[in-house]
Coordinates of C-alpha atoms in Angstrom, one line a residue:
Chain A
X23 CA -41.4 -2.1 50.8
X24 CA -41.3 -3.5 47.3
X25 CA -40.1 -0.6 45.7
X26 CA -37.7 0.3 48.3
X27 CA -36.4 -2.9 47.3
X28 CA -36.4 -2.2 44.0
X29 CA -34.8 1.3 44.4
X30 CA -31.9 -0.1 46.1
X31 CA -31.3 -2.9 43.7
X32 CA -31.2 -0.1 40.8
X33 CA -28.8 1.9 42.6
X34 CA -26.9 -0.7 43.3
X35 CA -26.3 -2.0 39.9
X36 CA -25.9 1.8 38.8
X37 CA -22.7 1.7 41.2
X38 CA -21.6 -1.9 40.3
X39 CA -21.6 -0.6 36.7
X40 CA -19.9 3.0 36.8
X41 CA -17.3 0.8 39.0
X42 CA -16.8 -1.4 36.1
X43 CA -16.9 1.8 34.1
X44 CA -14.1 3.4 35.8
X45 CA -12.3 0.5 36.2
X46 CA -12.3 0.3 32.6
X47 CA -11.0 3.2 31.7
X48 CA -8.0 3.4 34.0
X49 CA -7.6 0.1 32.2
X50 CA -7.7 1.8 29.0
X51 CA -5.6 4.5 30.0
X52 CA -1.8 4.7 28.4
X53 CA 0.9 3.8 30.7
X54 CA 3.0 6.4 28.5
X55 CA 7.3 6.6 29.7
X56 CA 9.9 8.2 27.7
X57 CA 13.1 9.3 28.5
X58 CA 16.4 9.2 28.0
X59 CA 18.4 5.7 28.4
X60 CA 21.3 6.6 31.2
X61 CA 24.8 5.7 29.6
X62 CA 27.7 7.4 31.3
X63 CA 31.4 7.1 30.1
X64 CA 32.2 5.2 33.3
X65 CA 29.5 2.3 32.2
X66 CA 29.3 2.6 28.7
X67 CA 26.6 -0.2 29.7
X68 CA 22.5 0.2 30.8
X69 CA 20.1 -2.5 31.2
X70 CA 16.2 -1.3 31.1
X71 CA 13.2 -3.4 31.5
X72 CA 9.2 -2.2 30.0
X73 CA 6.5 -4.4 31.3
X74 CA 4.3 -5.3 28.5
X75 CA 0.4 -5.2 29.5
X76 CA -1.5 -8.5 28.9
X77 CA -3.0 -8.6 25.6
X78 CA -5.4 -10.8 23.9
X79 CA -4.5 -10.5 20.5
X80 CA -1.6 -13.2 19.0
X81 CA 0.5 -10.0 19.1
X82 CA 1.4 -9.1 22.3
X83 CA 2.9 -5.8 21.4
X84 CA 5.4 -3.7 19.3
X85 CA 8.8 -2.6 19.2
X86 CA 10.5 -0.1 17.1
X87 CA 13.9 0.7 16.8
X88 CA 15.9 3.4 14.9
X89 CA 19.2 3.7 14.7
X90 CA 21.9 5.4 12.7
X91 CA 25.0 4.4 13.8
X92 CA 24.3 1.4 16.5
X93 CA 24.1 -2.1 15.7
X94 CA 20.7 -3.7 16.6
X95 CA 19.7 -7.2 18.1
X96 CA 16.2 -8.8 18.6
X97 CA 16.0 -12.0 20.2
X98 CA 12.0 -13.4 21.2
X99 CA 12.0 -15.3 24.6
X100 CA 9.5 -16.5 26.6
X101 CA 8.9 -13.5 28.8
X102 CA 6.5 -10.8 29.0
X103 CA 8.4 -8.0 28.8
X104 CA 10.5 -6.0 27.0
X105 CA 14.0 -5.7 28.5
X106 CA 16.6 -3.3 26.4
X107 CA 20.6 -4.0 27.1
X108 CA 23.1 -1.4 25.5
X109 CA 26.5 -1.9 25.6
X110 CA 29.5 -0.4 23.9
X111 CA 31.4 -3.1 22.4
X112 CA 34.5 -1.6 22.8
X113 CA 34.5 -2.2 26.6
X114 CA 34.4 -5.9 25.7
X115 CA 37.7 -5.4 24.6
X116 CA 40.1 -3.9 27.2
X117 CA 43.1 -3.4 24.5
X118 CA 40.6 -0.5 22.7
X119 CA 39.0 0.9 26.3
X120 CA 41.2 3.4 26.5
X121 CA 41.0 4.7 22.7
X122 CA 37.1 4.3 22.5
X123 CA 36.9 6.7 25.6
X124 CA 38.1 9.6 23.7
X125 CA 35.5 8.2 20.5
X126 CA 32.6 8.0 23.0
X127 CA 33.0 11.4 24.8
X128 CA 33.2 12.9 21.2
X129 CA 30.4 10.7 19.9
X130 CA 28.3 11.6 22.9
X131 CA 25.8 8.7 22.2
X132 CA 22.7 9.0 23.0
X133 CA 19.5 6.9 23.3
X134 CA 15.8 7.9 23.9
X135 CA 13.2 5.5 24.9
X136 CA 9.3 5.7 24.7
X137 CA 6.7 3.0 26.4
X138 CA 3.5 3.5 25.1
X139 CA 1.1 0.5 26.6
X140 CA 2.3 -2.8 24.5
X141 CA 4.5 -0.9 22.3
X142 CA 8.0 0.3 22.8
X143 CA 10.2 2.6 21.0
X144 CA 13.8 3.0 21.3
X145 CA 16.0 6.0 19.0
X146 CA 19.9 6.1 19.3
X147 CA 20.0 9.9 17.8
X148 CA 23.9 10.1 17.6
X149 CA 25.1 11.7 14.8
X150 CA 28.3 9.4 14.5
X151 CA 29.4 6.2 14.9
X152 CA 28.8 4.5 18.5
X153 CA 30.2 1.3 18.7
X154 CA 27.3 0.4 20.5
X155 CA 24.8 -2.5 20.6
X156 CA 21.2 -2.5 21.3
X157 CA 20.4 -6.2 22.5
X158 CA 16.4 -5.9 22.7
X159 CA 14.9 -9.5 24.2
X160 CA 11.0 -8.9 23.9
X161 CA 8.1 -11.7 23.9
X162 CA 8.3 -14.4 21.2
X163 CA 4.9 -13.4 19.6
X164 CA 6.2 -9.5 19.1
X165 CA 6.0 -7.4 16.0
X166 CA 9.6 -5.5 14.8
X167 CA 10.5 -2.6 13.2
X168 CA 14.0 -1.9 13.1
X169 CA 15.9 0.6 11.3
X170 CA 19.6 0.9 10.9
X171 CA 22.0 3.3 8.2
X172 CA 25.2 1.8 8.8
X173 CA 25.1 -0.7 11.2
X174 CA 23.7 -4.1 11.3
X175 CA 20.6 -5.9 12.4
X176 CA 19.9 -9.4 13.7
X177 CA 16.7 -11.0 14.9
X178 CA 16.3 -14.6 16.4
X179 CA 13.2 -16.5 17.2
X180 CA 10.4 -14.0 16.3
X181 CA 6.7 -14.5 15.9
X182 CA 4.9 -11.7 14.0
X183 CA 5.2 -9.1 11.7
X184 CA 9.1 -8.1 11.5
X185 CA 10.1 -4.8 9.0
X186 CA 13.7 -4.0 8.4
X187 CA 15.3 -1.8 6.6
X188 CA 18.7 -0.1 6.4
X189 CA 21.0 1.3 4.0
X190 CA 24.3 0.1 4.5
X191 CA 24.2 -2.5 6.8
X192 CA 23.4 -6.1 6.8
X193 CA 19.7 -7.6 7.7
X194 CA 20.2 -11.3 9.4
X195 CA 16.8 -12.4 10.3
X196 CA 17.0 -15.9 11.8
X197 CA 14.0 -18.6 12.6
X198 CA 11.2 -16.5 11.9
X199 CA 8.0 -17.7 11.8
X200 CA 6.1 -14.9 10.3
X201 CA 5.9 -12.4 8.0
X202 CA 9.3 -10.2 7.0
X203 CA 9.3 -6.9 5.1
X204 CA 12.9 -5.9 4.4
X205 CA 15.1 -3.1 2.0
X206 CA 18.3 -2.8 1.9
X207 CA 20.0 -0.3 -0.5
X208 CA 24.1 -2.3 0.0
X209 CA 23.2 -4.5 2.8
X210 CA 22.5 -8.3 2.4
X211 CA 19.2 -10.0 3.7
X212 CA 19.6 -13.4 5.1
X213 CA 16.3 -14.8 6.5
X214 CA 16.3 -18.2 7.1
X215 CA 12.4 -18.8 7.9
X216 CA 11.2 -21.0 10.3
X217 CA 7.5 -21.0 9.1
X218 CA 6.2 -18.8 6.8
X219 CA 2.4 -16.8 7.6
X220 CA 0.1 -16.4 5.5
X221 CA -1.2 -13.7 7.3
X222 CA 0.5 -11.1 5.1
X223 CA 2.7 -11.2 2.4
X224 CA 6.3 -11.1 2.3
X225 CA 8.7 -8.9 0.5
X226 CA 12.8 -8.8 0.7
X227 CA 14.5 -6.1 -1.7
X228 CA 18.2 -5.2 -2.4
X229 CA 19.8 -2.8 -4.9
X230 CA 23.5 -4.0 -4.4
X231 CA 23.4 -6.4 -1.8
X232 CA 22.4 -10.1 -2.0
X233 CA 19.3 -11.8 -1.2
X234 CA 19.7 -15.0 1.0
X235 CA 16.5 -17.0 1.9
X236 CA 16.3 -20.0 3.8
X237 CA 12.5 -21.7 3.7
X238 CA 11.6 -25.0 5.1
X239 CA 10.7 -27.7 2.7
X240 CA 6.9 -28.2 3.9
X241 CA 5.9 -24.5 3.8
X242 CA 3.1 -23.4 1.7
X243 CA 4.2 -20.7 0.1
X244 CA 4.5 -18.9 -3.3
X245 CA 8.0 -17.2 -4.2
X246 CA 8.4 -14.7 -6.7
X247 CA 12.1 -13.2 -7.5
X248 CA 13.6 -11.2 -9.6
X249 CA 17.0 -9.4 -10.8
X250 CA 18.0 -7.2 -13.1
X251 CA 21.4 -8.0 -12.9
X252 CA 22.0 -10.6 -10.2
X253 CA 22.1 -14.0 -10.9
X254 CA 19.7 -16.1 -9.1
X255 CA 19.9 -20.0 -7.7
X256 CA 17.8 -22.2 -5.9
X257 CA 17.8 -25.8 -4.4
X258 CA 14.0 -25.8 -5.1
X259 CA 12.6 -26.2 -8.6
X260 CA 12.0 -22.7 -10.6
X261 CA 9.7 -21.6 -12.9
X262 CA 10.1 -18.8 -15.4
X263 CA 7.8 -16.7 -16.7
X264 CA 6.6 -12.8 -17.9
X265 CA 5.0 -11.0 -15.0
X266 CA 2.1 -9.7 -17.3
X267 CA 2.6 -12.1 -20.3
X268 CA 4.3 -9.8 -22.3
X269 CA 7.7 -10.2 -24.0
X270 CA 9.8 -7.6 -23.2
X271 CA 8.7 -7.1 -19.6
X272 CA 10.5 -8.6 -16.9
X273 CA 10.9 -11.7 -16.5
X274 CA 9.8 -13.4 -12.8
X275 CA 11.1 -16.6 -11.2
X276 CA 8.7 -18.7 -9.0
X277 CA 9.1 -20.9 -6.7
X278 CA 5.7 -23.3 -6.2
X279 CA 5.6 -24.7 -2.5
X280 CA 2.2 -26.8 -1.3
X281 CA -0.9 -24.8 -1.4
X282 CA 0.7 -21.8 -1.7
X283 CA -0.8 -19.8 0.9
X284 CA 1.9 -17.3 1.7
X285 CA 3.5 -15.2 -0.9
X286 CA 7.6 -14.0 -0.5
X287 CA 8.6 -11.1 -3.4
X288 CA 12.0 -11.0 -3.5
X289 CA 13.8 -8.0 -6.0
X290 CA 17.3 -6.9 -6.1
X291 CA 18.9 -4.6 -8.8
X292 CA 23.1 -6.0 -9.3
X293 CA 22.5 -8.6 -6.4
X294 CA 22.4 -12.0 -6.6
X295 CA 19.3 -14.1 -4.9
X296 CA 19.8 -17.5 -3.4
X297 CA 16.9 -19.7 -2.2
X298 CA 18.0 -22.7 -0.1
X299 CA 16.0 -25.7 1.4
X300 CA 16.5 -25.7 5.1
X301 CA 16.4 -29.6 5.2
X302 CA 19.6 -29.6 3.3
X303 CA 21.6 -27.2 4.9
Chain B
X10 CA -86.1 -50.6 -47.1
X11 CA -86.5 -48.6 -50.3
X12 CA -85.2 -45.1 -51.1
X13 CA -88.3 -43.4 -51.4
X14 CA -89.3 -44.6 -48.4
X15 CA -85.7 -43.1 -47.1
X16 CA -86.3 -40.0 -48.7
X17 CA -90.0 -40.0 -47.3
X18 CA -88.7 -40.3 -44.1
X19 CA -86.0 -38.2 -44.4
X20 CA -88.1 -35.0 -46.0
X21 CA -90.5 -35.6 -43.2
X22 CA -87.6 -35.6 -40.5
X23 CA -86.0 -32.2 -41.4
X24 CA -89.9 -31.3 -41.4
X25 CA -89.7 -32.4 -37.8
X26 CA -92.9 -34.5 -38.4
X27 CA -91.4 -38.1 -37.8
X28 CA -92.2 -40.1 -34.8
X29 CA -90.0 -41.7 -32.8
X30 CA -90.6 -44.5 -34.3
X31 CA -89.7 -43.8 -38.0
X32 CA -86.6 -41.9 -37.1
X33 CA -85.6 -45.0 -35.3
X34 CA -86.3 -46.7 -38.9
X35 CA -84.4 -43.9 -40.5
X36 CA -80.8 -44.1 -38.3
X37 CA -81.0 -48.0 -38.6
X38 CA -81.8 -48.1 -42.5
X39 CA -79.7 -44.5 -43.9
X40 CA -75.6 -44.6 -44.3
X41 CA -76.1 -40.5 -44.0
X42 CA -73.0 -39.4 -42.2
X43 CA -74.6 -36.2 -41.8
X44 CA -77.5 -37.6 -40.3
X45 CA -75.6 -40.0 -38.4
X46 CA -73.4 -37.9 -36.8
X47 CA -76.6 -35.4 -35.9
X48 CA -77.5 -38.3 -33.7
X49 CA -74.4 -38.9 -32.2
X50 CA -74.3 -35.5 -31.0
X51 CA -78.3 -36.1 -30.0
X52 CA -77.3 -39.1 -28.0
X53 CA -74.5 -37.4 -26.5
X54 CA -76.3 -34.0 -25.3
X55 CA -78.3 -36.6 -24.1
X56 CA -75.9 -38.2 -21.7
X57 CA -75.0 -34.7 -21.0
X58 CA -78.6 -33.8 -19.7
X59 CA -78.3 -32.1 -16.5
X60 CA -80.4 -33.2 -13.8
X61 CA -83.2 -31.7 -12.5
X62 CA -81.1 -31.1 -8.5
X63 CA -77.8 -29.8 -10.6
X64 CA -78.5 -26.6 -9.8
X65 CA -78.9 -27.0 -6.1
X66 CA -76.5 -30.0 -5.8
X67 CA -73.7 -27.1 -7.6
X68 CA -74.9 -25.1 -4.8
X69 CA -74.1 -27.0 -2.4
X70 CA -70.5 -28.0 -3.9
X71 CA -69.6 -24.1 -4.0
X72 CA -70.6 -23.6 -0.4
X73 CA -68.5 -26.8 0.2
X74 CA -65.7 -25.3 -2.0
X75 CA -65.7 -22.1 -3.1
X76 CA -64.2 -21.6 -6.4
X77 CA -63.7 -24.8 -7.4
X78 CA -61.1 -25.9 -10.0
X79 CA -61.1 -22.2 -10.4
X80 CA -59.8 -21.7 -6.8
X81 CA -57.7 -24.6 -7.2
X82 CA -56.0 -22.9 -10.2
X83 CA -54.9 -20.0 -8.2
X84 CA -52.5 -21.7 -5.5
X85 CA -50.5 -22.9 -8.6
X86 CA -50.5 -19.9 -9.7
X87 CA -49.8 -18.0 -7.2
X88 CA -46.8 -20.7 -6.2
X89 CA -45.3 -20.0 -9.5
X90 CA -45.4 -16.2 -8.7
X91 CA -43.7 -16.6 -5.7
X92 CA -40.9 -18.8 -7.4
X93 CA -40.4 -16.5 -9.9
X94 CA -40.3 -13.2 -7.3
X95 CA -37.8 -15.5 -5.4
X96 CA -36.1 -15.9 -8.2
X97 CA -35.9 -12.7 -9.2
X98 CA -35.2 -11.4 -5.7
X99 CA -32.0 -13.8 -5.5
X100 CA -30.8 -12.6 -8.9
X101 CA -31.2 -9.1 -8.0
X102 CA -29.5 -9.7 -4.3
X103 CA -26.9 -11.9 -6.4
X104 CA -25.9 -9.1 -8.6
X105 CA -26.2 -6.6 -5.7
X106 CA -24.5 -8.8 -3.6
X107 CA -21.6 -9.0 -5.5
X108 CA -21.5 -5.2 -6.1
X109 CA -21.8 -4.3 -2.9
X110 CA -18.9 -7.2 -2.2
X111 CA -16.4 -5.2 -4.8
X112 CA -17.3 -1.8 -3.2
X113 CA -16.8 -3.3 0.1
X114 CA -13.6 -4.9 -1.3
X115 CA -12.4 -1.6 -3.2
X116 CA -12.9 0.2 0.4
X117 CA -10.8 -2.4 2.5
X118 CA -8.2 -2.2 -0.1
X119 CA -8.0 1.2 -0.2
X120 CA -8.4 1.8 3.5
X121 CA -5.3 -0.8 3.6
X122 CA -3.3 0.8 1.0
X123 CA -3.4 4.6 3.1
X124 CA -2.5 3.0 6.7
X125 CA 0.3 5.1 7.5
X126 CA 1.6 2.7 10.0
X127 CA 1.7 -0.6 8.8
X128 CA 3.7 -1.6 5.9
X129 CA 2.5 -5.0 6.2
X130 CA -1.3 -3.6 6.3
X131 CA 0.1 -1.8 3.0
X132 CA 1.4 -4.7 1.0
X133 CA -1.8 -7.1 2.1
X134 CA -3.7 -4.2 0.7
X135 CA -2.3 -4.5 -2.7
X136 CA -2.0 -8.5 -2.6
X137 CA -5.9 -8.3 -1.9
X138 CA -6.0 -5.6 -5.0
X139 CA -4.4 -7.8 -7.0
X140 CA -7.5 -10.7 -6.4
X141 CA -9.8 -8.0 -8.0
X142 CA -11.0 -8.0 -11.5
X143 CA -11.4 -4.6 -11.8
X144 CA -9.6 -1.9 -10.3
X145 CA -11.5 1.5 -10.1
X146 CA -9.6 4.8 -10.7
X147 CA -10.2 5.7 -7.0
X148 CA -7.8 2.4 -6.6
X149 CA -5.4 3.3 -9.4
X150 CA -5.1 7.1 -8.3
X151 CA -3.6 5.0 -4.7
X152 CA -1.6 2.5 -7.1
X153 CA 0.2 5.4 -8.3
X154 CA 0.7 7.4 -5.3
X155 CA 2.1 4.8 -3.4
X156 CA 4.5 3.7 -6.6
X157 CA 5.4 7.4 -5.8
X158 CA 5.3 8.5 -2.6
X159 CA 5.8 5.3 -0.3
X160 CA 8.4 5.2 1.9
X161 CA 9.1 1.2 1.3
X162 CA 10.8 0.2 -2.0
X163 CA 8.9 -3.1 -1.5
X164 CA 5.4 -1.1 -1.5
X165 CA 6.3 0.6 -4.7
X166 CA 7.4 -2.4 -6.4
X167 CA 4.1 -4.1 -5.7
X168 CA 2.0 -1.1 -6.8
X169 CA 4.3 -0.7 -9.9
X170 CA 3.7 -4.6 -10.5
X171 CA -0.4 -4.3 -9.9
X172 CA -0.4 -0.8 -11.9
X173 CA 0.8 -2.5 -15.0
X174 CA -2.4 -5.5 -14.9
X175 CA -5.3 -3.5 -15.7
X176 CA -5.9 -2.4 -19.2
X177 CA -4.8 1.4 -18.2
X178 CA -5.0 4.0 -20.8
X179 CA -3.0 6.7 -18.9
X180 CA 0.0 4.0 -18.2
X181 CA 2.4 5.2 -20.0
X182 CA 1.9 8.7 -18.6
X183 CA 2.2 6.9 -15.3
X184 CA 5.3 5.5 -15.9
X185 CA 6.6 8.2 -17.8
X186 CA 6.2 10.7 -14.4
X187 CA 7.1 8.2 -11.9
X188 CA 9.9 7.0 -13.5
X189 CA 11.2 10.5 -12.6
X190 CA 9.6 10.4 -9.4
X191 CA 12.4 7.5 -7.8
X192 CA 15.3 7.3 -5.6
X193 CA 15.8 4.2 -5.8
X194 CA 17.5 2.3 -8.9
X195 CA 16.0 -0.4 -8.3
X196 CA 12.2 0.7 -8.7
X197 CA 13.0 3.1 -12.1
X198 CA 15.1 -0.2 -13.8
X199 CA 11.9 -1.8 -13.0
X200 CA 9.5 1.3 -14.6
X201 CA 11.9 1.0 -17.8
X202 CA 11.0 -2.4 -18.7
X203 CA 7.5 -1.9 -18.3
X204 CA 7.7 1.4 -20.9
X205 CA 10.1 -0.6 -22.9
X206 CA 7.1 -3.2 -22.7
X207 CA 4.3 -0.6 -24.1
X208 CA 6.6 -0.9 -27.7
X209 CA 5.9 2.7 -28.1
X210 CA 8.8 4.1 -30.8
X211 CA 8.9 7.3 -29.0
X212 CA 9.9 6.2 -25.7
X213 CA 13.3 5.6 -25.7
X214 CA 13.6 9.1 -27.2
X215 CA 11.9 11.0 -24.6
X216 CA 13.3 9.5 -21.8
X217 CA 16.9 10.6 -23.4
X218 CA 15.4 14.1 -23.6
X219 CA 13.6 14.0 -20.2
X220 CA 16.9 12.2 -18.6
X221 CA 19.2 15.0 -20.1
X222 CA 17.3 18.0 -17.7
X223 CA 16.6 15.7 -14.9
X224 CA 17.7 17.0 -11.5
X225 CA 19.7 13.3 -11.0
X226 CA 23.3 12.9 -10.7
X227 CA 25.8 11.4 -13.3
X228 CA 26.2 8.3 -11.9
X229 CA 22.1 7.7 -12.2
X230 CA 21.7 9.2 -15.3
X231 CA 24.4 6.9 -16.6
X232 CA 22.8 3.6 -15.2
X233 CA 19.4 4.8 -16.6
X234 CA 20.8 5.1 -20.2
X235 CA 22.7 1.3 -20.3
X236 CA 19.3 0.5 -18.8
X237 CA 17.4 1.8 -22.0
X238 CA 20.1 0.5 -24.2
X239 CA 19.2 -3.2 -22.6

């Protein structure tokens, strides 16, 4: 009788555990969707929603976005999902319908999606200018990589790692509290920080276009900057001073803030950097 | 008392033919240091006369405590030993310690510095790289393939920044290459004040010569000479 007992009991936790086992795994398994975001000339508009799976981590997922020729907005809400909205401006304007109908059908825009678990993926792969926007909301604590040519990008009210690059167009990055990587060959970067992580460093570079940067007065944070032909201001105090404590090598501008846990580089080539307190502005 | 009876006594002592008697006489009466100080010691092996039960009384003190002071000697001793092997064994874990620390660091860094997908994984790589006091080549091989290859102007400018710490013998050959290597303005007007840094008289010239057969156009050729003329 004992080991009858005994015999069922193992089985029994055998099942329980291959049951947690599978259960597991169709956990772990990729909810993977792509496809193809349905704009038609007669909408010109498409709304899209990606459920984001739960996540433990202070990230709750990823979102990339390239795009060419389609301006690109990011705004972090209190949700848990990812909902895309693209919209061709030009139907917000009824005088220029009828002229961006004939741009549109020989633009052809098109916009591909992929959902890969907590990280989704959106592409506009037209080859000429859309006159579209991408208006992305995702969950506050979300990281960003956007991509743009000629267009510009915005994001509002993101935690987490945000990297943004583009070659033409502007980069406006607004109450972030994280960390920002951003390039920009003639675009300008504004990013007006709402805290600064020391979870990784930040960097903002420009060949022609100016650096803005907007840091609260309390952060803790380290700023190094440099031009080689920009002029450079700040409404905090600036140090000078040889990168490697040579004379001829370039010379690097810091900005000493608390304990100085984070680190921003900031490097343009002909533009100009400006560094402003938030509490004054 | 007379000398000759103090040299009577005295011949008849080294004789060893006094009584107890006269050599009493002759200790009280004789200012001989020599002789004086022989019975000191006399007295004193005297007081050092073992007694008859030593032997068995030492017998039972052994059995009682084996080894005695001897044994007691050795706990010291042996306590000392084991400071010193603890000692030892910290330094040696110390030094290992650390070493294995800076391999371990050297290998997150340069795990960091080749993930593909995160540029902010990339640049925490080289701000942690930039914490070390040494940098192996292993480390300066990825310096200078990312100050070449990465995709992120920001990337290269930090390698470029780190590459120029170390005391690097092949730096100028670094520079020289990469400088070559860029698309962007902004990373090869930040390579030509680093060369113009090294103060080497040749520099200028060969980067003319190189610039001539370079496959850049006009316009970057021209902003690369008025940034050598700076």
């Amino acid at each position: 009788m004992k080991y009858i007992l005994i015999a069922a009991l193992t089985i029994l936790s055998l099942n329980l555990g291959m049951g947690q086992s599978r259960q597991r795994a169709d956990q772990l398994k990729p909810l993977l969707k792509k496809g193809e975001l349905p704009l038609t000339l007669k909408e010109r508009r498409v709304i899209m929603d990606f459920e984001i799976p739960l996540t433990k981590g202070y990230l709750k997922g990823k979102l990339n976005v390239d795009s060419k020729f389609s301006r690109i907005s990011v705004r972090g809400k209190d949700q848990d999902f990812v909902a895309v909205e693209v919209v061709d401006l030009s139907t917000l304007n009824e005088q220029y319908a009828s002229l961006d109908s004939a741009r549109w059908l020989k633009t052809q825009p098109k916009i591909t999606y992929t959902e890969n678990n907590n990280e989704v993926t959106i592409s506009d792969i037209s080859n000429a200018p859309t006159g579209l926007l991408i208006s992305i909301s995702v969950p506050n604590k979300f990281a960003a990589k956007l991509e743009t040519g000629h267009e510009n990008i915005f994001v509002f009210d993101l935690v987490g790692e945000i990297e943004a690059d583009s070659k033409e167009g502007n980069i406006t990055l607004t109450r972030i509290d994280g960390s920002i990587i951003a390039s920009s060959i003639d675009g300008n970067i504004n990013a007006y920080y709402k805290d600064v992580s020391p979870l990784y460093p930040n960097a903002l570079s420009s060949i022609r276009g100016d650096v803005k940067l907007l840091i609260p007065p309390d952060a803790s944070v380290n700023v190094s900057l440099s031009s080689v032909m920009g002029k450079v201001y700040s409404d905090f105090k600036l140090r000078t001073h040889n990168k490697n404590n040579t004379t001829k090598e370039r010379k690097i501008k810091t900005i000493a803030l608390g304990m100085r846990e984070a680190s921003i580089g900031i490097n343009t080539y002909s533009g100009n950097i400006n560094i402003y307190n938030t509490a004054k502005q | 008392m007379d000398q000759n009876r103090i040299k009577q006594l005295h011949d008849k002592y080294y004789r060893g033919e006094t009584t107890e008697e006269e050599e009493k006489e002759l200790f009280e009466s004789s200012n001989n240091e020599a002789l004086n100080a022989e019975n000191a010691f006399y007295q004193a092996t005297k007081l050092l006369e073992l007694p008859d039960s030593f032997d068995e009384d030492l017998k039972i003190i052994l059995h009682q405590d084996r080894g005695g002071k001897i044994r007691r000697i050795w706990p010291e001793l042996s306590r000392i030993a084991v400071v010193l092997f603890i000692g030892i064994l910290i330094g040696v874990l110390i030094n290992n310690s650390k070493k294995s620390y800076q391999t371990t660091m050297q290998e997150v860094v340069t795990i960091a510095l080749a993930d593909q997908h995160s540029v902010h994984m990339r640049l925490k790589g080289l701000e942690l790289a930039a914490q070390m006091p040494v940098l192996e080549e292993e480390l300066l091989n990825s310096l200078t393939n990312l100050l070449n290859n990465d995709e992120n102007v920001n990337i290269r400018i930090a390698a470029l920044d780190l590459l120029m710490r170390p005391k690097n013998d092949n730096i100028e050959t670094t520079l020289f290459d990469a400088l070559f290597q860029q698309e962007s303005i902004l990373v090869q007007s930040i390579i030509i004040k680093y060369l113009l840094a090294l103060e080497d008289p040749k520099i200028k010239e060969a980067i003319w010569d190189k610039l001539e057969n370079a496959a850049l156009d006009e316009q970057r050729k021209k902003q690369i000479r008025s940034l050598i003329r700076i």
